[in-house]
XYZ file of N, CA, C and O in Angstrom:
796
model
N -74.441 -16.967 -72.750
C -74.025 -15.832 -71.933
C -74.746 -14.581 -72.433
O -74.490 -14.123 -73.547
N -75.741 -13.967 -71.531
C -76.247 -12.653 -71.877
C -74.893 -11.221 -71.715
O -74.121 -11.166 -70.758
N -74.896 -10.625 -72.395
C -74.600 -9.275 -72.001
C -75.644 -8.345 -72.097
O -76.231 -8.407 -73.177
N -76.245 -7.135 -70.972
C -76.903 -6.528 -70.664
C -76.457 -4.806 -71.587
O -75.699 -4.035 -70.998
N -76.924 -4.481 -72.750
C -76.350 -3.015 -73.171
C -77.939 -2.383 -72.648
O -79.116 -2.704 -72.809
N -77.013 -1.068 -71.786
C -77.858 0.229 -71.320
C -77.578 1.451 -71.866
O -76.487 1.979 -71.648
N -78.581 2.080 -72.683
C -78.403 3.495 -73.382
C -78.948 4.226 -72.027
O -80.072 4.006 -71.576
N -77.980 5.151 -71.416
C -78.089 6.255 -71.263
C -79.535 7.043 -70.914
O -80.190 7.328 -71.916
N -80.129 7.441 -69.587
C -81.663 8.171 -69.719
C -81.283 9.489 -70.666
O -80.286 10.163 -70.927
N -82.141 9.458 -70.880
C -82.516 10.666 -71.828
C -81.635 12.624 -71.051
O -81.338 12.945 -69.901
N -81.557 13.201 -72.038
C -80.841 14.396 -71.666
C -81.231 15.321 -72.290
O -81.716 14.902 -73.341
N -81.307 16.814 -72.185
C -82.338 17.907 -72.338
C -81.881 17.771 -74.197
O -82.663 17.867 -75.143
N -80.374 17.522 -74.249
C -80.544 17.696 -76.090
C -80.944 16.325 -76.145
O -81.847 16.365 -76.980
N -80.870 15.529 -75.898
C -81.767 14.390 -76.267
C -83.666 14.768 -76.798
O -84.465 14.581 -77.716
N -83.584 15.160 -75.957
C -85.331 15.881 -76.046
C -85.691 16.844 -77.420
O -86.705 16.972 -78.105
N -84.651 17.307 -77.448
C -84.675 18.689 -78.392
C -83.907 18.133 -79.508
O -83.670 18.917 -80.427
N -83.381 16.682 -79.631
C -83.082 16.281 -81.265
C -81.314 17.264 -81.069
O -81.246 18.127 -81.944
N -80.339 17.247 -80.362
C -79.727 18.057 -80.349
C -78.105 16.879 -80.490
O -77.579 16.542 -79.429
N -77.546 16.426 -81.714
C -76.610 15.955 -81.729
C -75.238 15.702 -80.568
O -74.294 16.493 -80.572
N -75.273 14.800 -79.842
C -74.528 14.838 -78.437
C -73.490 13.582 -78.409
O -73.902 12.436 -78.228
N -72.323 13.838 -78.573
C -71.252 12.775 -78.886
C -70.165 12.816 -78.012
O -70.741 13.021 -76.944
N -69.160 12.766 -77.798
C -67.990 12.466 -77.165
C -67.599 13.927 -76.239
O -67.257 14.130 -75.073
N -67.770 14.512 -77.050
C -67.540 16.175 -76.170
C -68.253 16.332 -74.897
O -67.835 16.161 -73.752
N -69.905 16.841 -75.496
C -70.380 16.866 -74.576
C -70.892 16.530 -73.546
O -71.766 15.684 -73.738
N -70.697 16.915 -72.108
C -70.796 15.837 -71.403
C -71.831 16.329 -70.012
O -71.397 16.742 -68.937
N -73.794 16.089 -70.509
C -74.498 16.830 -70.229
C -75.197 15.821 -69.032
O -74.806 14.662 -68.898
N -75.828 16.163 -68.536
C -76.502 15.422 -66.971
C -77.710 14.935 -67.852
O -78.100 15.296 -68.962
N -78.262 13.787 -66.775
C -79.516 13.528 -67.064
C -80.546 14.217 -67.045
O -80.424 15.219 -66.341
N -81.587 14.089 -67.564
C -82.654 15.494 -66.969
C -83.992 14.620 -65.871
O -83.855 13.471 -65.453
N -84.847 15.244 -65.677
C -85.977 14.100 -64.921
C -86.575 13.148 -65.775
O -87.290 12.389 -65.121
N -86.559 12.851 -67.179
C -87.000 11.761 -67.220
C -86.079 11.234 -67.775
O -86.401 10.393 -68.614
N -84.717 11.463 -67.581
C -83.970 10.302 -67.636
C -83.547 9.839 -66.287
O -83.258 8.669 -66.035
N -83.526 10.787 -65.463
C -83.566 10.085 -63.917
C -84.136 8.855 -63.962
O -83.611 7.806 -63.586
N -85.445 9.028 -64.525
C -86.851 8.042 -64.175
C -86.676 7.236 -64.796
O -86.544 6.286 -64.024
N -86.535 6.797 -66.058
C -85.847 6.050 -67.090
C -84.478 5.300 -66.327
O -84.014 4.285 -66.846
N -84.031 5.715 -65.404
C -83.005 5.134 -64.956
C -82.725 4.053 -63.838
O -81.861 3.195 -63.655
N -84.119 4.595 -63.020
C -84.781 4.338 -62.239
C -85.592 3.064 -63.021
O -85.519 1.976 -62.450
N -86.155 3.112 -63.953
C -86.671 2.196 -64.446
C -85.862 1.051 -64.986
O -86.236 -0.081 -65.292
N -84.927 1.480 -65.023
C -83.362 0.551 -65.582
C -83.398 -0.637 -64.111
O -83.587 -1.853 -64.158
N -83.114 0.344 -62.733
C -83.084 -0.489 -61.914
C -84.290 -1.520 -61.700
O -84.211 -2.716 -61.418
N -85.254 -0.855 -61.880
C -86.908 -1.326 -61.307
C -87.051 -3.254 -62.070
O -87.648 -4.222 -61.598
N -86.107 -3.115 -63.535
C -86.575 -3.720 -64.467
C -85.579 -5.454 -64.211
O -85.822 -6.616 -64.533
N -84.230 -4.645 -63.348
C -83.223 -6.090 -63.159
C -83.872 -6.562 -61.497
O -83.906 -7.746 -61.163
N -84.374 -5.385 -60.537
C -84.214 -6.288 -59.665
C -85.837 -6.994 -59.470
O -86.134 -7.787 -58.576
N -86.845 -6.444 -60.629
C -88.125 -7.435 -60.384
C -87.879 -8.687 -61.234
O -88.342 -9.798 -60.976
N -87.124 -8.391 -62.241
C -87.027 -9.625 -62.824
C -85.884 -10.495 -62.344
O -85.299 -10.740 -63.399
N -85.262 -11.068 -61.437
C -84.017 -11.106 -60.642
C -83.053 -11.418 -61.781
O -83.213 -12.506 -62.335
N -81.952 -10.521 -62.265
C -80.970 -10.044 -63.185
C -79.902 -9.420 -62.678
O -79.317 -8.422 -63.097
N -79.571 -10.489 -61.181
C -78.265 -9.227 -60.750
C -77.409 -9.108 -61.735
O -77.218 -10.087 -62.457
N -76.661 -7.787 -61.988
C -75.616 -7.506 -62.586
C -74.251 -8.450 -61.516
O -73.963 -8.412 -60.320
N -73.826 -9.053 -62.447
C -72.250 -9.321 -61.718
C -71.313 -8.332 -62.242
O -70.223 -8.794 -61.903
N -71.044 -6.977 -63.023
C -70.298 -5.977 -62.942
C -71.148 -4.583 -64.102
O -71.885 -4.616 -65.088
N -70.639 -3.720 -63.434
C -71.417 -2.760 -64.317
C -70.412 -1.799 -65.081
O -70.117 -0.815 -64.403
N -69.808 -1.852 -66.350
C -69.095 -0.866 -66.714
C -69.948 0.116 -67.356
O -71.152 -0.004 -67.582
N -68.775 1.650 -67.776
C -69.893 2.461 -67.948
C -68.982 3.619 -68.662
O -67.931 4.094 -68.232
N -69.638 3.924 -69.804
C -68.778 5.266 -70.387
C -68.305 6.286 -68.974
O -68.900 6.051 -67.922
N -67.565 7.062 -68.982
C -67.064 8.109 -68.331
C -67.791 9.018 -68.544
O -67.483 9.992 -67.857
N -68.826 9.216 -69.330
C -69.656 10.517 -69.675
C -70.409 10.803 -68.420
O -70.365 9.821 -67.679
N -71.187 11.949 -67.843
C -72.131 11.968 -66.773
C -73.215 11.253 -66.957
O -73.446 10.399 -66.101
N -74.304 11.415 -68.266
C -74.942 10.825 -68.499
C -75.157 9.217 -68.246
O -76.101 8.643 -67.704
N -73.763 8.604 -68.919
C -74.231 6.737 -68.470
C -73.432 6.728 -66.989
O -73.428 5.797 -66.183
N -72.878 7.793 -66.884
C -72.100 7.728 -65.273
C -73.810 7.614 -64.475
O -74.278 6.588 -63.982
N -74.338 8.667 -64.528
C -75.586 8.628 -63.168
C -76.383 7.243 -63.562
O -76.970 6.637 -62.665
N -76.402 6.667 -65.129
C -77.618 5.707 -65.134
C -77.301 4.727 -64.609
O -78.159 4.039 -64.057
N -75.288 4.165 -64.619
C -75.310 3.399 -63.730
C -75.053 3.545 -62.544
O -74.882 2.479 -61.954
N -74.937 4.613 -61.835
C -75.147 4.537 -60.792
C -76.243 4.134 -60.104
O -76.204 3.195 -59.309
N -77.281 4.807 -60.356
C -78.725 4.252 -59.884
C -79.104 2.918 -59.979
O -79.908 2.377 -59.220
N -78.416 2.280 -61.091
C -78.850 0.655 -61.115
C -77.489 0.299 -59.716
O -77.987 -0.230 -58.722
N -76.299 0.494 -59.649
C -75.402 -0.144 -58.862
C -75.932 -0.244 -57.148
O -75.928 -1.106 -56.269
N -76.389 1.238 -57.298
C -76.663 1.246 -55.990
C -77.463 0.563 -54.900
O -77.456 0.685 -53.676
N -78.681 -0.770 -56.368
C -79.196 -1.349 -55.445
C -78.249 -2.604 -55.417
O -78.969 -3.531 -55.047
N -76.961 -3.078 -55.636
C -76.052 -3.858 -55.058
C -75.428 -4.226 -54.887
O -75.012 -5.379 -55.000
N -74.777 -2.483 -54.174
C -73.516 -2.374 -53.655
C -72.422 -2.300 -54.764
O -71.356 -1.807 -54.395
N -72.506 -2.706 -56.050
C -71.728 -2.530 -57.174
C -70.945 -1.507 -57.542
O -71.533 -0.521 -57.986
N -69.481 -1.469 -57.462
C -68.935 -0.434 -57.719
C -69.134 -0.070 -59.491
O -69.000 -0.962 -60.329
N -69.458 1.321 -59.852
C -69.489 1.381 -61.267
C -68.273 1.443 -62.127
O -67.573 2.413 -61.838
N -67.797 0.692 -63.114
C -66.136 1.069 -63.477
C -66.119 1.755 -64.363
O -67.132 1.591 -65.043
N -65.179 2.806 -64.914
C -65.770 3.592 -65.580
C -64.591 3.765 -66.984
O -63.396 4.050 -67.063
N -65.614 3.439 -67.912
C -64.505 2.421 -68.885
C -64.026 4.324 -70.376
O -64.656 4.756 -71.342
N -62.905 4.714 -69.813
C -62.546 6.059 -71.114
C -62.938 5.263 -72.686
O -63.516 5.769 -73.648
N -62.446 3.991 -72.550
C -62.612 3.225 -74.389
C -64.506 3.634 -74.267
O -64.713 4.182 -75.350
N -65.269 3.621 -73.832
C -66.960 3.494 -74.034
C -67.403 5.017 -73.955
O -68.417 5.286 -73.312
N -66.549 6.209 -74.700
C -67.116 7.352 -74.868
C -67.879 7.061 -75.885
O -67.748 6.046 -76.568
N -68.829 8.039 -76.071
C -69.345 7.756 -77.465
C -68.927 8.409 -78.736
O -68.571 9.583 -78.627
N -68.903 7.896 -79.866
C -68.159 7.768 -81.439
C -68.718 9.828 -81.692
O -69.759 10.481 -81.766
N -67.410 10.036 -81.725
C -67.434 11.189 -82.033
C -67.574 11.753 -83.157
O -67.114 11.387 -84.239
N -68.635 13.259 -82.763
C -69.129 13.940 -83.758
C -68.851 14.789 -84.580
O -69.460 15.212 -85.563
N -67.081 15.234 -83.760
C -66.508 16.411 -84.646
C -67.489 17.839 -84.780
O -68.020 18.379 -83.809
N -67.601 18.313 -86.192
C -68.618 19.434 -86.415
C -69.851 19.416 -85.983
O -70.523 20.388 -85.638
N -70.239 17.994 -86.004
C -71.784 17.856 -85.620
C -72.063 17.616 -84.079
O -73.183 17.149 -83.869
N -71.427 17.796 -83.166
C -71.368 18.104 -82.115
C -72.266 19.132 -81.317
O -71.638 20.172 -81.124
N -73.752 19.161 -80.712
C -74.380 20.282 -80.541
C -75.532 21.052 -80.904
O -76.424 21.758 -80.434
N -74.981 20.471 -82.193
C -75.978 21.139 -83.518
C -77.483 20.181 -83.756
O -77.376 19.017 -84.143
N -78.486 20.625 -83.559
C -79.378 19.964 -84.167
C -79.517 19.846 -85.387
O -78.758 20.456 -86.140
N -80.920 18.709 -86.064
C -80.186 17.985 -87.479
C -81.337 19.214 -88.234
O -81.663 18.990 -89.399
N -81.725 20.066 -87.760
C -82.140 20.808 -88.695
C -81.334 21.837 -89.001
O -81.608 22.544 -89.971
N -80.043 22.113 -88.102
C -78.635 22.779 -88.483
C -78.122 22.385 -89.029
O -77.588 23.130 -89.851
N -77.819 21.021 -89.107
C -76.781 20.096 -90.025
C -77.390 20.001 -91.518
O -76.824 20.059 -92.610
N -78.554 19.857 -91.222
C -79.095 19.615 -92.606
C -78.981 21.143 -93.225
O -78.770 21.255 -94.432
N -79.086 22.030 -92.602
C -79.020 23.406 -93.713
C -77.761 23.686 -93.597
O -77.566 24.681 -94.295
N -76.568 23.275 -92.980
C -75.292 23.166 -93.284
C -74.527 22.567 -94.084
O -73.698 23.111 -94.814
N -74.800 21.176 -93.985
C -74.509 20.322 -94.801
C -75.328 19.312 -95.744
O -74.877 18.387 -96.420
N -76.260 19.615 -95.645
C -77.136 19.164 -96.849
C -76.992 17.722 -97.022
O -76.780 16.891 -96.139
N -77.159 17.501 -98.502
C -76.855 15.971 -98.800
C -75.756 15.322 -98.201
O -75.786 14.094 -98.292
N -74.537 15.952 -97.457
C -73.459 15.425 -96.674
C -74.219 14.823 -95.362
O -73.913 13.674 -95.045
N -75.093 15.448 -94.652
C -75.148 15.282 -93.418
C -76.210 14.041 -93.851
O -76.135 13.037 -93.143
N -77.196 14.023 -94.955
C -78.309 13.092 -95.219
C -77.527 11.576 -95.566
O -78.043 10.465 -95.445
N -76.410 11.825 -95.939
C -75.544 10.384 -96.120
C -74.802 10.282 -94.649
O -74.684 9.109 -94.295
N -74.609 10.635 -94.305
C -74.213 10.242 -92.913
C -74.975 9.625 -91.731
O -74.539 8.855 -90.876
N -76.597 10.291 -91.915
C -77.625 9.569 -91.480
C -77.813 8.189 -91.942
O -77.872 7.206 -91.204
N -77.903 8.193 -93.213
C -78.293 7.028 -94.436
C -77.416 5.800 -93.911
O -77.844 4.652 -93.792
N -76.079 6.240 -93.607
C -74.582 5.159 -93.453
C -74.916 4.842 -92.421
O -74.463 3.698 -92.425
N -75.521 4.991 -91.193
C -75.361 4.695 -89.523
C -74.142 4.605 -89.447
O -73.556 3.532 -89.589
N -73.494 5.837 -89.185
C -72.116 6.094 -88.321
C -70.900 5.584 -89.691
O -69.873 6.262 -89.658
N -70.945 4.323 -91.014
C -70.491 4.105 -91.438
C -68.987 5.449 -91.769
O -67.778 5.469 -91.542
N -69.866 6.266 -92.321
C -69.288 7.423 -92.743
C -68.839 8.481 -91.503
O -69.373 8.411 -90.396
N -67.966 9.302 -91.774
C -67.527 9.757 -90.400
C -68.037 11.122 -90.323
O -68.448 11.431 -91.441
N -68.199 12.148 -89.416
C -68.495 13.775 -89.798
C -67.458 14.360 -89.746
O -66.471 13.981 -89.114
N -67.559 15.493 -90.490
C -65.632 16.641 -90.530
C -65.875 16.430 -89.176
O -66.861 16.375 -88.441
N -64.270 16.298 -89.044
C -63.529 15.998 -87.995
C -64.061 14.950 -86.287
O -63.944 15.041 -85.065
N -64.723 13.933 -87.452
C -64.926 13.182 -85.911
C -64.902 11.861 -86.464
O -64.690 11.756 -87.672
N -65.119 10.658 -85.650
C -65.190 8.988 -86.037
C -66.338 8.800 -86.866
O -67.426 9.371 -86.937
N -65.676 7.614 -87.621
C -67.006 6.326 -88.200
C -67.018 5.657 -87.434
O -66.238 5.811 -86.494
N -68.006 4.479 -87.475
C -67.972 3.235 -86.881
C -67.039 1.972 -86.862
O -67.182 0.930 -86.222
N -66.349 2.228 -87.466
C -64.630 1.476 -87.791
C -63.946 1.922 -86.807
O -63.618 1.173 -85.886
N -63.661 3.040 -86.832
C -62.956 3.851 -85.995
C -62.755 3.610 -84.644
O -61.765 3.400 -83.943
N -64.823 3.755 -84.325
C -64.759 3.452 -83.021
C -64.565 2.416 -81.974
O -64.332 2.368 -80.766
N -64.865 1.212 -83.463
C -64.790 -0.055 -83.133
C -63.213 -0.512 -82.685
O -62.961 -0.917 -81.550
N -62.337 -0.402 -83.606
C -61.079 -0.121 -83.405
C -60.383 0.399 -81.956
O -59.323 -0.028 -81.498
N -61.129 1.286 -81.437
C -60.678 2.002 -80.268
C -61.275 1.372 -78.789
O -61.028 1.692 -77.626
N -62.059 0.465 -79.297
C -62.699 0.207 -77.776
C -63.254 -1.681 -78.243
O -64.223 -1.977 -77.544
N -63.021 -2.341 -78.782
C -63.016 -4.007 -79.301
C -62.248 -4.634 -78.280
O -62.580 -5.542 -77.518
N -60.872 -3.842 -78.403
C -60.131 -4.749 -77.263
C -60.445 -4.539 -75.938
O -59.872 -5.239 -75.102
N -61.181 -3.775 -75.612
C -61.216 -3.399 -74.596
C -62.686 -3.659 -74.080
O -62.797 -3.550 -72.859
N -63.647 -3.929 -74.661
C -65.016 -4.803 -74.889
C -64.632 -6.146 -74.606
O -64.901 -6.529 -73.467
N -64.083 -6.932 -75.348
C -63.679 -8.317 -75.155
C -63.215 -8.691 -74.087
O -63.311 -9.830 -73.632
N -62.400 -7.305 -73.343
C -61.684 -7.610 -71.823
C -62.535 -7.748 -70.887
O -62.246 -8.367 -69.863
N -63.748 -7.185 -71.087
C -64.348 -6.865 -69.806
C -65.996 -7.972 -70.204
O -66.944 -8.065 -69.426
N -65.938 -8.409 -71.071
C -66.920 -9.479 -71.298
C -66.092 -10.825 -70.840
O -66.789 -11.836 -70.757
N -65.065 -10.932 -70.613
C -64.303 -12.192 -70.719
C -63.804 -12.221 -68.431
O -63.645 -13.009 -67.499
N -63.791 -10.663 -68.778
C -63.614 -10.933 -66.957
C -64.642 -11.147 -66.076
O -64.518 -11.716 -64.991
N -66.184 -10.465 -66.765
C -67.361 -10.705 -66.214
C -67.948 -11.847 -66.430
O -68.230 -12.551 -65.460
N -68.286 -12.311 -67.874
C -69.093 -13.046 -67.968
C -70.621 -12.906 -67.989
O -71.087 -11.856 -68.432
N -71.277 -13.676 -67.639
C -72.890 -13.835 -68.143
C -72.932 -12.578 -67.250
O -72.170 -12.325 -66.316
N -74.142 -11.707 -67.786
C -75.133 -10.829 -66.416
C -73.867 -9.508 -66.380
O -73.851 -8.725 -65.430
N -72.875 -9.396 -67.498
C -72.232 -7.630 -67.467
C -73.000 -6.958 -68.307
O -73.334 -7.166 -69.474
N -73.325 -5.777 -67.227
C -74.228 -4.597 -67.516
C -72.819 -3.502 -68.431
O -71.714 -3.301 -67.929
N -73.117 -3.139 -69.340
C -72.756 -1.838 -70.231
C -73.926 -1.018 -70.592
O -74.899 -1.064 -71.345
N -73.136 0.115 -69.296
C -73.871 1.330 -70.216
C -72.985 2.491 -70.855
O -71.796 2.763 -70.686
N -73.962 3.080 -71.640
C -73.361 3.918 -72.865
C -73.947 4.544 -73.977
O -74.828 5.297 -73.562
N -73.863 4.576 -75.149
C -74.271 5.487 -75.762
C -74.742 5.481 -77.268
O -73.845 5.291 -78.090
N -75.809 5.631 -77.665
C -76.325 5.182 -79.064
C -75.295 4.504 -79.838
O -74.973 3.319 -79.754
N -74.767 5.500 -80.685
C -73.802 4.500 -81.696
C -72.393 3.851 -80.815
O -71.649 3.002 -81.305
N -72.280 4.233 -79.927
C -70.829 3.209 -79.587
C -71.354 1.910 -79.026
O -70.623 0.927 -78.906
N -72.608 1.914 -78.690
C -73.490 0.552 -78.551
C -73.758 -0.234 -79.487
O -73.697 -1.463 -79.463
N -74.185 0.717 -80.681
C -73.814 0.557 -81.909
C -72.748 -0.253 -82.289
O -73.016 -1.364 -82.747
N -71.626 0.088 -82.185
C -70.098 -0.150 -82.186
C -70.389 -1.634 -82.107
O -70.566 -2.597 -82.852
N -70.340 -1.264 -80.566
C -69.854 -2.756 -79.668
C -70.983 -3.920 -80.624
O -70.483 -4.646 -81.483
N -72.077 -3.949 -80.416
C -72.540 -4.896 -81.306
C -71.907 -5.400 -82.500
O -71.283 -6.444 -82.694
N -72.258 -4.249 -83.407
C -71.402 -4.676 -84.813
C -69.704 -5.153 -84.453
O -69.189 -5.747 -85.401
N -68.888 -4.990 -83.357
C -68.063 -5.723 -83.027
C -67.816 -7.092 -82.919
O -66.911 -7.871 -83.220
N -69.124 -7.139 -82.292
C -69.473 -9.050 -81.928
C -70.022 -10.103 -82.671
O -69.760 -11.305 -82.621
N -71.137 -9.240 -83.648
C -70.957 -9.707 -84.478
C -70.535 -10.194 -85.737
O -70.787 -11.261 -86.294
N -69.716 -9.044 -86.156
C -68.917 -8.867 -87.093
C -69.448 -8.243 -88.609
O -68.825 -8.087 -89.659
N -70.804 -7.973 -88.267
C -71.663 -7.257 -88.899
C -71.710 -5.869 -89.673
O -71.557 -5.158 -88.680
N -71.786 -5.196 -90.459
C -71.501 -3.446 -90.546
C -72.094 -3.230 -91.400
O -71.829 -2.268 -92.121
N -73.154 -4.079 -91.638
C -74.165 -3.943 -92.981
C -75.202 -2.559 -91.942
O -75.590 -2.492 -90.775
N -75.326 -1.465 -93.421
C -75.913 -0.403 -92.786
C -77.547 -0.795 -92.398
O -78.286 0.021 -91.848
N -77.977 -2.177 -92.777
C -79.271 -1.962 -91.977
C -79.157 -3.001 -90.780
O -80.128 -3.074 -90.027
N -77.924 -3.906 -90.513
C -77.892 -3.981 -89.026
C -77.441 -3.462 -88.508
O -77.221 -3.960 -87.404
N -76.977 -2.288 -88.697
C -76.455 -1.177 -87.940
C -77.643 -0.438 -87.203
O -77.776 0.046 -86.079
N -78.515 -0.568 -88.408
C -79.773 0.553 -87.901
C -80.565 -0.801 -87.036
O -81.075 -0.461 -85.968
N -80.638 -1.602 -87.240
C -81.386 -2.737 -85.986
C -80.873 -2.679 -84.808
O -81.458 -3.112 -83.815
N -79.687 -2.120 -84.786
C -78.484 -1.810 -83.753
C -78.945 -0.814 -82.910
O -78.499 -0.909 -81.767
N -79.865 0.318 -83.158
C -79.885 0.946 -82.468
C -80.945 1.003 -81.325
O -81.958 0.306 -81.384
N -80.668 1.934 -80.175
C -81.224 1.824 -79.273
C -81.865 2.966 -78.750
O -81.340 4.064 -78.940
N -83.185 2.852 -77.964
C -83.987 4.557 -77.167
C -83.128 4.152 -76.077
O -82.556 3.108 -75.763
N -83.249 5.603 -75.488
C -83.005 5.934 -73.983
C -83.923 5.304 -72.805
O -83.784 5.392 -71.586
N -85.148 4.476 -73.765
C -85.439 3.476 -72.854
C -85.716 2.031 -72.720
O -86.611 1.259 -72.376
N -84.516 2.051 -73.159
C -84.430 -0.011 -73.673
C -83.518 -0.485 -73.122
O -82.649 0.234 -72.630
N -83.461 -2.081 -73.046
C -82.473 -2.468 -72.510
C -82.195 -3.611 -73.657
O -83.217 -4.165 -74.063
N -81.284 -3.926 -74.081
C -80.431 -4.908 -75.362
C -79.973 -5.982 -74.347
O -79.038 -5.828 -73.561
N -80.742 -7.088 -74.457
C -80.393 -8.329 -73.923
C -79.332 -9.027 -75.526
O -79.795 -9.454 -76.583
N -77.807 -8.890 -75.095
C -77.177 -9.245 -76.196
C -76.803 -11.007 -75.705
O -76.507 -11.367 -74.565
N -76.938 -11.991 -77.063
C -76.541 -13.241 -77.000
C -75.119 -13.237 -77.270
O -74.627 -12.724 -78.276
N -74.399 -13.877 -76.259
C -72.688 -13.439 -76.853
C -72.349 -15.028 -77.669
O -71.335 -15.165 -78.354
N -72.953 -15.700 -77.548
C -72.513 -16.973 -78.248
C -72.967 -16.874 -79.610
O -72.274 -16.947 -80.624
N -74.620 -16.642 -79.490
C -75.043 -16.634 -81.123
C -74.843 -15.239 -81.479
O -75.433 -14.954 -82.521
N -74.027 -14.013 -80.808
C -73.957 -13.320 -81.898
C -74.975 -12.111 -82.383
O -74.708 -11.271 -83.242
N -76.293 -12.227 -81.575
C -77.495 -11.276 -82.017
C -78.166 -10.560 -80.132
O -77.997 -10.606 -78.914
N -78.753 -10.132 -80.958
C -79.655 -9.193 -80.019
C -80.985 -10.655 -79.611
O -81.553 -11.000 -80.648
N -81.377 -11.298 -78.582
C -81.888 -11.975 -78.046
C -83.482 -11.386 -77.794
O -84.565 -11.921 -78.032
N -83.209 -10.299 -77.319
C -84.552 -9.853 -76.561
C -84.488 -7.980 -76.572
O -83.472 -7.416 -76.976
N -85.374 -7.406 -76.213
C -85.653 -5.939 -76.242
C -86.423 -5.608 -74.969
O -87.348 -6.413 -74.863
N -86.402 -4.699 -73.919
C -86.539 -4.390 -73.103
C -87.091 -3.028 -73.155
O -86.289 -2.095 -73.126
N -88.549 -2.747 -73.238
C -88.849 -1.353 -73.570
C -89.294 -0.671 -71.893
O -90.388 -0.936 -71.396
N -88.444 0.057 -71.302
C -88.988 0.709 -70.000
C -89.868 1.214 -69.980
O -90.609 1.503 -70.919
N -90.001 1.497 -68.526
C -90.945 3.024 -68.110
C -90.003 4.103 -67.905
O -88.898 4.063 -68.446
N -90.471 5.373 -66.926
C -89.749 6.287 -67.132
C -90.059 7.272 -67.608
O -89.227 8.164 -67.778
């Protein structure tokens, strides 16, 4: 059974290195349009219908799946557990703020992938915790060919969920661009394949 994980097109703090987590909740810009667009371009040449598409509540993975649903007919569901793992202070701030803010704090927080949490926001425990049961529900009602989209580390999350993994360098294998697509193996447990777009 494949599961399909979709990061999100790209967004103006995306571009600018600009820390963007659970709060903010910013539009795509044009080349994440295109990137999104390329999301669709990529399931229906390779024939990959989605049989359901869930999708953080954020705008961002809200428009990316929209653009893939729309070529069929797919309503998008729009899952509150798939916000992404919140940033607390680091919310906003680019990491050349964080870093002259918090210094060696913010450089171990990089170092941990999400392990470690920021003043006042989630680790990767945390987030896992908050959205596992609710991952498992919607892999178990779909089945092969469910599209998730969403958001660096809560993609993050969900992986290290499945597999049961939280070692900080499969965490960092874990991660994903704004233009990939994570062909996840749900039986064995790993990342299968990599999907690098256009866009």
């Amino acid at each position: 059974m494949l599961i399909y994980f979709v990061r999100h097109g790209q967004t103006d703090w995306n571009k600018t290195f600009r820390w963007q987590g659970a709060v903010a909740d910013n539009e795509l810009n044009e080349t994440g349009r295109s990137q999104a667009l390329a999301v669709r371009d990529w399931f229906v040449n390779n024939d990959k219908p989605p049989v359901g598409i869930v999708s953080s509540p954020l705008k961002r993975a809200v428009a990316t799946a929209e653009i893939l649903a729309a070529s069929y007919g797919l309503p998008v569901l729009r899952e509150p557990a798939f916000k992404e793992v919140g940033l607390g202070e680091f919310e906003g701030k680019t990491s050349q703020q964080l870093k002259d803010t918090y210094g060696e704090r913010f450089d171990q927080w990089l170092e941990s992938f999400h392990l470690l949490a920021p003043p006042g926001g989630e680790n990767i425990e945390q987030a896992i915790a908050r959205m596992q049961e609710v991952l498992l529900g919607h892999i178990h009602a779909y089945g092969d060919g469910l599209v998730i989209v969403a958001h660096q580390a809560i993609l993050m999350a969900m992986k290290a969920a499945l597999s049961g993994d939280l070692g900080p360098a499969t965490l960092a294998s874990y991660k994903q661009g704004n233009n990939e697509i994570a062909l996840w193996d749900y039986e064995r447990a790993c990342i299968r394949d990599r999907i690098y777009i256009g866009g």
